[in-house]
Amino acid sequence: MPHTDAVNVAQKFSMFEDHWHPRLIARVNDTDVKITKLQGEFHWHQHDNEDELFFVIKGRLLMQFRDRDVWLEPGELIVVPRGVEHKPVAPEEVHLLLVEPSGTLNTGNVVNERTIAELEWI
Amino acid sequence: MPHTDAVNVAQKFSMFEDHWHPRLIARVNDTDVKITKLQGEFHWHQHDNEDELFFVIKGRLLMQFRDRDVWLEPGELIVVPRGVEHKPVAPEEVHLLLVEPSGTLNTGNVVNERTIAELEWI
């Protein structure tokens, strides 16, 4: 039987301090569940083929779209559909859980110094 | 642009009272995010093709496998791999968030009075 233990999300967040660096905590068929800490501004980008779910665990997240802003409190989530430009902004530190298809690149259609090519399990 | 608003998970839980009846709150490509309340015992079942993620929002969930028990506290999750028999037990009420492929039947390989054939959005 595959390994199926309880995963404590807060404990996983305690294992790293850096920002904008997602780690994998679970996989459901072809979908990944990742966690990351955010602080400051990301860049505008989009994912051509993947919807992306953002679930705020701690802090307040501003999700900017080209035509409007959406604020997310802890316990709130949003799905950014494929093809939609967005820019996450975290004025204070945010703990974020992501649900997205396996293989989704964190920086979407932009490749820069924040691009995480090799996703690691924690 | 598709509708992309913030979803407050606690507010969604406040919209229903019944148990063992998942509702859809988000979709990410071909994966569904559902919420349900649990109380009491479910039956033994498995999903032949779908992994199933259980994330406990409130209460304590006992996930029974044929060879062992796993207790889940709020803020903890577990992935039950496809093909693995399991039985969720909630001695007290549990608020649960589920991540699983679209089309996953709540009762798995068993069809009974708890089977939810038509999933509704809330």
XYZ file of C-alpha atoms in Angstrom:
244
model
C 0.000 0.000 0.000
C 1.353 3.479 -0.785
C 2.466 5.613 2.095
C -0.531 7.525 3.407
C 0.188 9.508 6.535
C -1.361 12.649 7.934
C 0.275 15.842 6.671
C 0.225 18.760 9.093
C 0.156 21.863 6.921
C 1.423 24.282 9.615
C 4.335 21.950 10.341
C 5.217 21.918 6.640
C 5.194 25.742 6.585
C 7.634 25.737 9.511
C 10.211 23.860 7.388
C 11.217 26.822 5.209
C 11.492 30.607 5.368
C 12.009 31.814 1.809
C 9.333 33.444 -0.321
C 7.885 32.648 -3.767
C 9.248 29.103 -3.631
C 6.481 26.470 -3.756
C 7.036 22.988 -2.292
C 4.939 19.920 -2.982
C 2.991 18.433 -0.070
C 0.480 16.174 -1.863
C -0.493 14.819 -5.252
C -3.995 13.753 -6.328
C -3.869 11.955 -9.667
C -2.387 14.608 -11.974
C -2.940 17.528 -9.630
C -0.408 18.977 -7.199
C -0.987 20.536 -3.807
C 1.830 22.924 -2.982
C 2.574 25.439 -0.264
C 4.577 28.632 -0.458
C 5.220 31.794 1.533
C 4.790 35.120 -0.218
C 5.951 38.598 0.615
C 6.088 41.597 -1.711
C 5.033 41.646 -5.356
C 5.180 38.940 -7.969
C 5.114 39.791 -11.688
C 2.254 39.741 -14.167
C 1.914 36.327 -15.789
C -0.568 33.748 -16.975
C -0.774 29.982 -17.358
C -1.923 29.092 -20.833
C -3.343 25.664 -19.980
C -3.747 25.481 -16.224
C -6.273 26.846 -13.785
C -4.682 27.713 -10.478
C -6.318 27.668 -7.042
C -4.964 29.945 -4.288
C -6.100 29.182 -0.725
C -4.900 31.664 1.894
C -3.859 30.018 5.167
C -2.336 33.089 6.843
C -2.031 36.792 5.988
C -3.927 38.837 3.384
C -3.322 38.316 -0.309
C -4.095 40.810 -3.044
C -4.775 39.147 -6.399
C -4.549 41.707 -9.136
C -6.245 41.204 -12.486
C -5.949 43.632 -15.372
C -9.416 44.986 -14.675
C -9.761 44.714 -10.889
C -8.279 43.719 -7.536
C -9.455 40.892 -5.264
C -8.387 40.730 -1.606
C -8.250 37.304 0.043
C -8.385 36.758 3.803
C -7.294 33.587 5.628
C -9.802 30.833 4.875
C -10.600 32.279 1.449
C -9.693 30.872 -1.946
C -9.809 31.951 -5.566
C -9.415 30.100 -8.842
C -7.502 31.963 -11.533
C -8.592 30.418 -14.839
C -6.068 29.441 -17.493
C -5.164 32.276 -19.801
C -5.990 35.040 -17.330
C -3.187 37.446 -16.436
C -2.739 37.907 -12.727
C -0.275 39.333 -10.236
C -0.185 38.203 -6.598
C 0.813 40.860 -4.078
C 1.499 40.213 -0.387
C 1.988 43.460 1.557
C 2.637 41.293 4.623
C 3.754 37.657 4.654
C 1.189 35.216 3.321
C 1.057 31.444 3.778
C -0.534 30.037 0.665
C -1.766 26.603 -0.410
C -1.956 26.016 -4.166
C -3.886 23.413 -6.152
C -2.927 23.141 -9.807
C -2.166 20.545 -12.496
C 1.173 18.773 -12.104
C 3.783 20.511 -14.209
C 2.402 24.022 -13.733
C 5.332 26.440 -13.682
C 5.120 28.962 -10.851
C 6.039 31.863 -13.120
C 3.672 30.802 -15.907
C 4.567 32.186 -19.317
C 7.490 34.176 -17.890
C 10.821 32.516 -17.046
C 12.979 34.498 -14.654
C 15.035 34.164 -11.481
C 11.930 33.118 -9.559
C 11.136 30.186 -11.835
C 11.220 26.880 -9.912
C 12.035 24.229 -12.494
C 12.557 21.340 -10.043
C 9.739 20.986 -7.589
C 10.679 19.368 -4.291
C 8.572 17.377 -1.846
C 8.579 18.399 1.794
C -13.145 36.710 -18.376
C -14.573 33.866 -16.267
C -16.031 34.725 -12.923
C -13.243 34.716 -10.368
C -14.315 35.900 -6.956
C -13.044 35.103 -3.504
C -14.702 32.046 -1.948
C -14.975 32.125 1.838
C -14.855 28.492 2.920
C -16.447 29.030 6.360
C -19.321 30.937 4.749
C -19.863 28.028 2.349
C -20.001 25.587 5.289
C -22.687 27.784 6.884
C -24.991 27.184 3.887
C -25.923 23.598 4.767
C -26.371 21.347 7.777
C -26.617 17.800 6.459
C -23.846 15.219 6.650
C -22.076 13.097 4.024
C -23.301 15.350 1.216
C -20.412 17.015 -0.652
C -20.941 20.310 -2.521
C -18.671 21.757 -5.166
C -16.918 25.049 -4.351
C -14.166 25.182 -6.988
C -12.852 23.411 -10.071
C -9.217 23.383 -11.247
C -8.966 21.895 -14.725
C -10.344 18.373 -14.221
C -10.134 18.405 -10.438
C -12.917 19.283 -8.031
C -12.716 20.988 -4.659
C -15.700 20.022 -2.537
C -16.792 20.545 1.032
C -18.897 18.323 3.233
C -19.840 17.869 6.871
C -19.402 14.448 8.418
C -20.776 12.865 11.544
C -20.836 9.186 12.426
C -19.459 6.356 10.309
C -19.255 5.981 6.555
C -18.905 2.554 4.930
C -15.847 0.767 3.610
C -15.215 1.654 -0.029
C -12.539 2.452 -2.546
C -12.153 4.523 -5.712
C -10.656 2.404 -8.449
C -9.174 5.261 -10.475
C -9.086 8.322 -8.262
C -6.838 9.484 -5.457
C -8.761 11.461 -2.859
C -7.435 14.242 -0.641
C -9.117 14.913 2.725
C -8.273 18.220 4.435
C -9.811 18.661 7.884
C -11.064 22.202 8.539
C -12.844 21.519 11.841
C -13.217 18.534 14.171
C -11.208 15.301 14.307
C -11.460 12.720 11.569
C -10.552 9.070 11.886
C -9.506 7.520 8.581
C -9.598 3.774 8.859
C -7.605 1.539 6.549
C -7.768 -2.242 6.624
C -4.420 -2.387 8.414
C -4.397 0.746 10.581
C -6.111 3.928 11.746
C -5.025 7.509 11.057
C -6.393 10.419 13.092
C -6.543 13.837 11.430
C -6.720 17.100 13.349
C -7.829 20.464 11.902
C -5.150 21.712 9.506
C -4.116 18.166 8.584
C -4.669 16.363 5.307
C -4.280 12.881 3.924
C -4.301 11.451 0.410
C -6.040 8.107 0.041
C -4.601 6.542 -3.117
C -6.857 4.961 -5.731
C -7.644 1.358 -5.034
C -7.162 1.597 -1.276
C -10.117 0.667 0.897
C -10.928 3.274 3.524
C -13.661 4.205 5.958
C -14.026 7.761 7.311
C -15.352 8.025 10.862
C -16.325 11.282 12.583
C -17.132 10.744 16.284
C -17.950 14.458 16.424
C -18.915 16.711 13.520
C -16.128 17.291 10.998
C -15.895 20.011 8.365
C -13.965 18.535 5.471
C -12.497 19.900 2.234
C -11.965 17.331 -0.522
C -9.743 17.484 -3.614
C -10.380 14.767 -6.182
C -10.785 14.251 -9.925
C -14.069 15.513 -11.375
C -16.539 12.672 -11.561
C -15.359 10.929 -8.398
C -18.369 9.337 -6.736
C -18.528 9.994 -2.983
C -19.379 6.377 -2.208
C -16.722 4.945 -4.541
C -17.371 1.376 -5.649
C -20.495 1.140 -3.474
C -23.804 2.677 -4.543
C -26.253 3.218 -1.711
C -28.552 5.813 -0.181
C -25.596 8.105 0.461
C -24.487 8.196 -3.176
C -24.608 11.748 -4.557
C -25.083 11.354 -8.301
C -25.691 15.035 -9.089
C -23.093 17.297 -7.598
C -24.245 20.858 -6.919
C -22.268 24.089 -6.769
C -22.642 26.293 -3.724
